[in-house]
Short mmCIF file of C-alpha atoms in Angstrom, two decimals:
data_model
loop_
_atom_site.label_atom_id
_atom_site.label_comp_id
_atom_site.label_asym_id
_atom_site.label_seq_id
_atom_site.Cartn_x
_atom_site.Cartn_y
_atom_site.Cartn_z
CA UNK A 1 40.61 43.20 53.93
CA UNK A 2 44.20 42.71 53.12
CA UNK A 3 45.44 45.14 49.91
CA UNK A 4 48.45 44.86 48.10
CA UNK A 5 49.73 47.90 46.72
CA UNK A 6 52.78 48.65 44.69
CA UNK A 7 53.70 52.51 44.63
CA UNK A 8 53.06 53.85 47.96
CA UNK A 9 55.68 55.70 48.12
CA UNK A 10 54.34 57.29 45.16
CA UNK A 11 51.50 59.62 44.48
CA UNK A 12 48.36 57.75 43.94
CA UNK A 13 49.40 54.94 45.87
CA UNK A 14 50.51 57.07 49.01
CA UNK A 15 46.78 58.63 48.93
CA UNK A 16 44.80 55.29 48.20
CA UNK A 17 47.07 53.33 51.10
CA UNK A 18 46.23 56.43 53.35
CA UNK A 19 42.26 56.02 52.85
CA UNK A 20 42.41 52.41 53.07
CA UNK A 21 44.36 52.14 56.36
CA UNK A 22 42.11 55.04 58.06
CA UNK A 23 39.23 52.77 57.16
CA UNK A 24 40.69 49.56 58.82
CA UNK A 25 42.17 47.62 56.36
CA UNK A 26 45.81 46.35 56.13
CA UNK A 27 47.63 47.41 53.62
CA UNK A 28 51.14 46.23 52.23
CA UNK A 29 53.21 48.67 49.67
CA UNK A 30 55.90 47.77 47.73
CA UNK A 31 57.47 50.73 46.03
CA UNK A 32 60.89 50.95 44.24
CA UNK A 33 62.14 54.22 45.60
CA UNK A 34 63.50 55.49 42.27
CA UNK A 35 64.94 58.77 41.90
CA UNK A 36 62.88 59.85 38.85
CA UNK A 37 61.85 62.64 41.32
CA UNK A 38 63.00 63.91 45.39
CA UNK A 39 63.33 61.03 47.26
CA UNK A 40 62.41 63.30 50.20
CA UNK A 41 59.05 63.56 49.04
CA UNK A 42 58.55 59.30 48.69
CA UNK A 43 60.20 59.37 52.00
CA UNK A 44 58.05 61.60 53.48
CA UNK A 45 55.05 59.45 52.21
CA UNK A 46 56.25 56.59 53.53
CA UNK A 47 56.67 57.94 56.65
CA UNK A 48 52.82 59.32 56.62
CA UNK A 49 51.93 55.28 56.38
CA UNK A 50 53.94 53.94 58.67
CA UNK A 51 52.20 55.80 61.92
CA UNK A 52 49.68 53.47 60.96
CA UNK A 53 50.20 49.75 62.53
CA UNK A 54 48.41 47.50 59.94
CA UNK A 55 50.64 49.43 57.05
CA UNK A 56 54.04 47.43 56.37
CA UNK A 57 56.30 48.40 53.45
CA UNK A 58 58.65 46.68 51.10
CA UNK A 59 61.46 48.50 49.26
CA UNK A 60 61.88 46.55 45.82
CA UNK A 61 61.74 47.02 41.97
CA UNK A 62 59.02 45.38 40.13
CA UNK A 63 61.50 43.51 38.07
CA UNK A 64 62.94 41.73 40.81
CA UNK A 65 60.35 38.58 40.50
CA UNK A 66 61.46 37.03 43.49
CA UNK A 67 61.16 39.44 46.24
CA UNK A 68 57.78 40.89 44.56
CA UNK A 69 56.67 36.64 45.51
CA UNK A 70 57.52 36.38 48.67
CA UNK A 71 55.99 39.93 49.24
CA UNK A 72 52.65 38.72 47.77
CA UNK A 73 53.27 34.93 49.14
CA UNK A 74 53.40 36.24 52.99
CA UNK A 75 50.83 39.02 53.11
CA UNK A 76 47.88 37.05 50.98
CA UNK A 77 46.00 39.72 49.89
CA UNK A 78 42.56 39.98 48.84
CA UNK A 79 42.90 42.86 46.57
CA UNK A 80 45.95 43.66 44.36
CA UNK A 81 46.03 46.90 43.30
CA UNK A 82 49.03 47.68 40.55
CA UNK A 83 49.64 51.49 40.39
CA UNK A 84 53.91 51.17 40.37
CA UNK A 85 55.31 52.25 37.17
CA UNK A 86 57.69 54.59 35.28
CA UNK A 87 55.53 57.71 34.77
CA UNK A 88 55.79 60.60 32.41
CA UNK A 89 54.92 60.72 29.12
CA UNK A 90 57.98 63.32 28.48
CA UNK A 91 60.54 61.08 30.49
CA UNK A 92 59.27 57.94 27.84
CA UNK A 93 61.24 60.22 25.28
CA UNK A 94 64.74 60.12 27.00
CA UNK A 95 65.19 56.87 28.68
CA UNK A 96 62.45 54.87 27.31
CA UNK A 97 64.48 51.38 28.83
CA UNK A 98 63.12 51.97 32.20
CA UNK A 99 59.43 51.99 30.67
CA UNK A 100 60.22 48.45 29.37
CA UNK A 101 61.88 47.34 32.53
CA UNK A 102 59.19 48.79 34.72
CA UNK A 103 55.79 48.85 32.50
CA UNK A 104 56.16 45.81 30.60
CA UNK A 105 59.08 43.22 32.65
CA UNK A 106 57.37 44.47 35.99
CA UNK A 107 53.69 44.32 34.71
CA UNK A 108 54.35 40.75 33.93
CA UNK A 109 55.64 40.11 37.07
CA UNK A 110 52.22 40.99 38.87
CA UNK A 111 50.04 38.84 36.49
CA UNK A 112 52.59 35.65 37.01
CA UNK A 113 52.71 36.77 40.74
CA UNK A 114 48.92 37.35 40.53
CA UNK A 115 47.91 33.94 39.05
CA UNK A 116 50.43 32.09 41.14
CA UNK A 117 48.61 33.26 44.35
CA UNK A 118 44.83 33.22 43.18
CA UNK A 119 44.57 36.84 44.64
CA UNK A 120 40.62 37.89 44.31
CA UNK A 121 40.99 41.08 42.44
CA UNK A 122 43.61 42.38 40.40
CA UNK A 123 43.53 46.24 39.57
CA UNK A 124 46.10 47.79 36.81
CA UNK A 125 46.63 51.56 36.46
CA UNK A 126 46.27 52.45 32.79
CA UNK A 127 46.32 56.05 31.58
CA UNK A 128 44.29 58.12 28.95
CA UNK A 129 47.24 58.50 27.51
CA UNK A 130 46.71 55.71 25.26
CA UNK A 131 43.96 57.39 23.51
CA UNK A 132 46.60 59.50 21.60
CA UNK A 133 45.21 62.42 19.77
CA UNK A 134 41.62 60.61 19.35
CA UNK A 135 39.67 63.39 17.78
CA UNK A 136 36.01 61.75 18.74
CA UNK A 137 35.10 62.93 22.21
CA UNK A 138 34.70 62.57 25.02
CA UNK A 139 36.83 59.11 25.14
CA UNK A 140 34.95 55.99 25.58
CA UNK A 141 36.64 53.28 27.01
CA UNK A 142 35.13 50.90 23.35
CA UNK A 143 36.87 53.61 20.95
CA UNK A 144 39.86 52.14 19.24
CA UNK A 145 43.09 52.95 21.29
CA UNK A 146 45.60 51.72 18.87
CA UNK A 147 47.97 55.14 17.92
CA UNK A 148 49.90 55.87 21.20
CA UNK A 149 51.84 58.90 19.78
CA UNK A 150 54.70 57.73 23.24
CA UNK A 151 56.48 54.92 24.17
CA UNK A 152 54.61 55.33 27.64
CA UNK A 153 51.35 54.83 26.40
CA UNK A 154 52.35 51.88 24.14
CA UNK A 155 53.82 50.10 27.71
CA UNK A 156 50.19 50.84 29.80
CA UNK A 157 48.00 49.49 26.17
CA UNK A 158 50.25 46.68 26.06
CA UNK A 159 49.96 46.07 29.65
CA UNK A 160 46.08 45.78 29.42
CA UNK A 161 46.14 43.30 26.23
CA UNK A 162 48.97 41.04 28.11
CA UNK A 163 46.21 41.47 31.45
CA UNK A 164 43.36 40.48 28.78
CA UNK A 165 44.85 37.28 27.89
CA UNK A 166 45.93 36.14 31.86
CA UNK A 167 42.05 36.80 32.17
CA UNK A 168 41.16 34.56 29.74
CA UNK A 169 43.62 31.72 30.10
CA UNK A 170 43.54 31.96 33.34
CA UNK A 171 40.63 33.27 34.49
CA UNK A 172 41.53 36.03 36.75
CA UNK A 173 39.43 39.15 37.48
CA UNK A 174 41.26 42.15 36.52
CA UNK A 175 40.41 45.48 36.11
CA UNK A 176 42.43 48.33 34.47
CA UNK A 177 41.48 51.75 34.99
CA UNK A 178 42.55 55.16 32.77
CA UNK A 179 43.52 58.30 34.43
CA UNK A 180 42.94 61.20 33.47
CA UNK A 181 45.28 64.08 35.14
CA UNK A 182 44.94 63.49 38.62
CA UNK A 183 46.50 66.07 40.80
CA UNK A 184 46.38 67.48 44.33
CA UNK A 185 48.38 67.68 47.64
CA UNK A 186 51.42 65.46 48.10
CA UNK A 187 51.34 65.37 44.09
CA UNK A 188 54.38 65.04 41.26
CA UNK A 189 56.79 67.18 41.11
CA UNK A 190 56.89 66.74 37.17
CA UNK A 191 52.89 67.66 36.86
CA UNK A 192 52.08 71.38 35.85
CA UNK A 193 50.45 72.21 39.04
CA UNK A 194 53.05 71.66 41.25
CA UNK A 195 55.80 72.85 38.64
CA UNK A 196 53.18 76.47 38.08
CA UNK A 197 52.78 76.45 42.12
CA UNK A 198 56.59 75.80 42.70
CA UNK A 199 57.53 79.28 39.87
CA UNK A 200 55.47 81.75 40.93
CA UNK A 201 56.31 81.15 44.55
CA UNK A 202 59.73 81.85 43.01
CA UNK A 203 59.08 84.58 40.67
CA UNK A 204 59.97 82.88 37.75
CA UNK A 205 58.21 82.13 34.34
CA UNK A 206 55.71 79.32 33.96
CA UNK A 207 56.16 77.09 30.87
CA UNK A 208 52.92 76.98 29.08
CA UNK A 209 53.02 74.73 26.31
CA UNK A 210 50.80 74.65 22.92
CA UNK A 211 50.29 78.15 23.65
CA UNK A 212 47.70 77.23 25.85
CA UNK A 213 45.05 76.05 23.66
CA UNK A 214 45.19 72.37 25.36
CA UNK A 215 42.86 71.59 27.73
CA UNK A 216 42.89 68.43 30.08
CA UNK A 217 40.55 66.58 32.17
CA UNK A 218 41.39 67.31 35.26
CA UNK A 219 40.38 64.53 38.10
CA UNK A 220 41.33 66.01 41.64
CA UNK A 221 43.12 62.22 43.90
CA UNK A 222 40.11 62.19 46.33
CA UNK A 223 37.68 61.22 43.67
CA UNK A 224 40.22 59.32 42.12
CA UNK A 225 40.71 57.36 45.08
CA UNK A 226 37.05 57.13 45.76
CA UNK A 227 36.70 55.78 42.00
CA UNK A 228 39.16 52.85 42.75
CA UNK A 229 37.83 51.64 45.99
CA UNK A 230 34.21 51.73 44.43
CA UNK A 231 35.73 49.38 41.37
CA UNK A 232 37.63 47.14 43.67
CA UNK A 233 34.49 45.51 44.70
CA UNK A 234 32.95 45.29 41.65
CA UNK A 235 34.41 41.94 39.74
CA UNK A 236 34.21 41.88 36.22
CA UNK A 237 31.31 39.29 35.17
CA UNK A 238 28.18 39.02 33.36
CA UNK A 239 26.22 40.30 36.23
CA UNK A 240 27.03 43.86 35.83
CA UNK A 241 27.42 44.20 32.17
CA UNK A 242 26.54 47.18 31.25
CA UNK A 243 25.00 47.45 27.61
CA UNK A 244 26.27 48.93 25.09
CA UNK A 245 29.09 51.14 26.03
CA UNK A 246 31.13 48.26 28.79
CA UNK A 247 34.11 46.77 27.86
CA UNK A 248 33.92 43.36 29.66
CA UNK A 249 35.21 40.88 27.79
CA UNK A 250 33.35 37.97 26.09
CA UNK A 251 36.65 35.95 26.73
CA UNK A 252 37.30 36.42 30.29
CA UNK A 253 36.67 38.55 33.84
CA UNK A 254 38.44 41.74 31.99
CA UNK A 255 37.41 44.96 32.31
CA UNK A 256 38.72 48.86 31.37
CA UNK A 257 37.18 51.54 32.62
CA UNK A 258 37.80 55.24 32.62
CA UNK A 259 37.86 57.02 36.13
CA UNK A 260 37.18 61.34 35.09
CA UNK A 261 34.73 63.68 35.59
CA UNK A 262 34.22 64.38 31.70
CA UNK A 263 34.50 68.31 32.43
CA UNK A 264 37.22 69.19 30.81
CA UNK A 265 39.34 72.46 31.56
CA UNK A 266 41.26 74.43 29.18
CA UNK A 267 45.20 74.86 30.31
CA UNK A 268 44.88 78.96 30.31
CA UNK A 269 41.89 77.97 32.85
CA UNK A 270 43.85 75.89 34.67
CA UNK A 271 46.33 79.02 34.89
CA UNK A 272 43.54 81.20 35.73
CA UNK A 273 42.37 79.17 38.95
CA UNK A 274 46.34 79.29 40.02
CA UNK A 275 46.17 82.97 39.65
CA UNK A 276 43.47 83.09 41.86
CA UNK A 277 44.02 81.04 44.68
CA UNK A 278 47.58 82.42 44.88
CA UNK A 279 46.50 86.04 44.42
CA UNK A 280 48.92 87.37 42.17
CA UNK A 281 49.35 86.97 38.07
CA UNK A 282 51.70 84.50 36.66
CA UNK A 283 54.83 84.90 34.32
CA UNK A 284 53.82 83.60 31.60
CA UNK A 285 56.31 81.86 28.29
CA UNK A 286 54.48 80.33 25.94
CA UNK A 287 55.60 77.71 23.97
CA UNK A 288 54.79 75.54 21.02
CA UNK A 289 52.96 71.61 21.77
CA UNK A 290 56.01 69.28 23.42
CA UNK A 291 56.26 66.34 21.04
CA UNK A 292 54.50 63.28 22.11
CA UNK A 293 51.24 65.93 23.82
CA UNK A 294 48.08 65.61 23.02
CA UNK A 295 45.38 68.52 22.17
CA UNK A 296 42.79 67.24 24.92
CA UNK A 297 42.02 64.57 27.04
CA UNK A 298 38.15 64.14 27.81
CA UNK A 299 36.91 61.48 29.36
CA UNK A 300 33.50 59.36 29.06
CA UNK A 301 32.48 58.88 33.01
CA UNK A 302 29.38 56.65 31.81
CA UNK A 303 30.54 53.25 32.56
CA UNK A 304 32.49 54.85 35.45
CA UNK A 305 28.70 55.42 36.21
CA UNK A 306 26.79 52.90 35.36
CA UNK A 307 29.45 50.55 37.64
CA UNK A 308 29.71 52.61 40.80
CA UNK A 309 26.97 55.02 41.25
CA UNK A 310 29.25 58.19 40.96
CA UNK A 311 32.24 60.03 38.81
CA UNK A 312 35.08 62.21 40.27
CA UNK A 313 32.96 65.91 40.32
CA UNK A 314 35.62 68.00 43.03
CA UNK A 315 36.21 71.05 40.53
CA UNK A 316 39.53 72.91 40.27
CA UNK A 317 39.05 75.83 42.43
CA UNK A 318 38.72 73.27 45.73
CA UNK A 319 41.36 71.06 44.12
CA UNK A 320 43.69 74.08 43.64
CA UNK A 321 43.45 75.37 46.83
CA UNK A 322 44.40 72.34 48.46
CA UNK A 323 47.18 71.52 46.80
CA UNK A 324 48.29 75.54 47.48
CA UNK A 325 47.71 75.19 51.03
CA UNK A 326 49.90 71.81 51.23
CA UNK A 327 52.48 73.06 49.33
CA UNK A 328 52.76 75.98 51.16
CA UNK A 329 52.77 74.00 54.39
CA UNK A 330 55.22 71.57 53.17
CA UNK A 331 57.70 72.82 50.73
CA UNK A 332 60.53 73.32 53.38
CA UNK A 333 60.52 69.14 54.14
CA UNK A 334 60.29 68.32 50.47
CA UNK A 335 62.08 70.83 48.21
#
């Protein structure tokens, strides 16, 4: 099959391109190369794809309409799978323009782009971070999502009500998925793990924030990976509704659905497995909640489930490890 990726230079996308092209399909990523983190490392990603022959790039920004097109126009892809965007829910604080530009303007893009071109399947990455501070858990995809407490998680909500109504008026099936704090090798150099790794390699302090008492739901990238394949070849219809707890539409071939484990790990635990795996104690500062947090992020893996058969289940001492061992390996071609 023929995907269409945008963000393989970037961390999900580098790791779902990867799995696709060792399984035979062709794959073509368009990724922006912004410097919102080491270029090195996007590079370096890139470069990982391109040793295989059915992988060809294309360096663009999701707001430029036209060359997005003619990507999508040539390569006529079966599945197009939308993970590009301006990440960070701390970054949506400073420069919260290039979450319009990017999460909204360039959203928009792929649905016009996406309609235009018929493509079968269109998948949007949505985040859990549109849950806000939801205090009913775990999070099920039918709870109301309506207080993002940042600017990032009012661009991903947004971007699944403008995909609901291209679904409806147009009848495309689309599918937006939630993370929920993916991490592992070849990860973000802005996510805790490789920020905690990246310290106490250096002797210096780790910043632990709301003192600790947070706690996350931690989904290692292979079953997040495994999770999107799965849902890519399930279209949203009446054929697999699933009662009671899916959120298909009754307007159109829409669906959301949560990809996490729905295990939950406190941050201090979190700390703990680092500790471990690296055999020595951290220096820790703690420090009071970052405005725009959240207390917890738990996910409901039901529908996940019910869809696909399985949920991500790789816990944190295997997904620490690996992401030690490739960082450790890797750090002199990235840093």
């Amino acid at each position: 099959m023929r995907y269409f990726i945008t963000g393989t230079a970037g961390f999900i996308g580098f790791h779902l391109a990867r799995r696709l092209l060792e399984d035979g399909h062709e794959v073509l990523g368009f990724d922006g190369m912004t410097p919102y983190y080491s270029l090195r490392l996007k590079e370096a990603r890139h470069a990982g794809l391109a040793q295989f022959p059915t992988f060809r790039p294309v360096i663009g920004m999701l707001e430029d309409k036209a060359l997005l097109e003619e990507a999508v126009s040539s390569f006529k892809p079966d599945v197009l799978i939308h993970l590009a965007a301006q990440a960070g829910v701390r970054y949506s604080l400073e420069n919260p323009k290039a979450y319009l530009d990017s999460n909204l303007v360039g959203s928009w893009n792929i649905l016009e782009i996406a309609r235009a071109h018929q493509v079968g399947h269109l998948m949007l990455a949505s985040t859990s971070s549109v849950y806000g501070s939801n205090p009913d858990v775990p999070f099920r995809e039918i709870d109301k999502a309506d207080e993002p407490l940042t600017f990032y998680a009012a661009t991903k909500k947004s971007m699944e009500l403008m995909a609901h109504s291209y679904a409806h008026l147009h009848k495309m099936p689309i599918t937006a998925f939630r993370f929920f704090t993916v991490y592992g090798p070849w990860g973000r150099p802005d996510m805790a793990l490789f920020k905690f790794v990246k310290a106490m390699i250096e002797d210096r302090e780790i910043e632990i924030y709301g003192e600790g008492k947070m706690s996350r739901d931690f989904t290692y990238i292979d079953d997040l990976v495994n999770s999107i394949i799965d849902l890519s070849k399930v279209f949203p219809g009446e054929e697999n509704r699933v009662p009671e707890i899916d959120t298909l539409s009754h307007q159109g071939p829409f669906r959301v659905v949560n990809i996490g484990g729905g295990q939950p790990a406190g941050l201090l635990d979190f700390v703990e497995t680092i500790e471990k795996v690296m055999g020595k104690p951290a220096k820790r500062k703690m420090l009071p909640m970052q405005k725009g947090d959240v207390p917890r992020t738990f996910a409901s893996p039901d529908l996940l489930v019910a869809l696909t058969g399985r949920k991500p289940e790789i816990g944190l001492d295997v997904g620490v490890k690996a992401f030690v061992d490739w960082y450790l390996d890797h750090r002199n071609e990235i840093d």
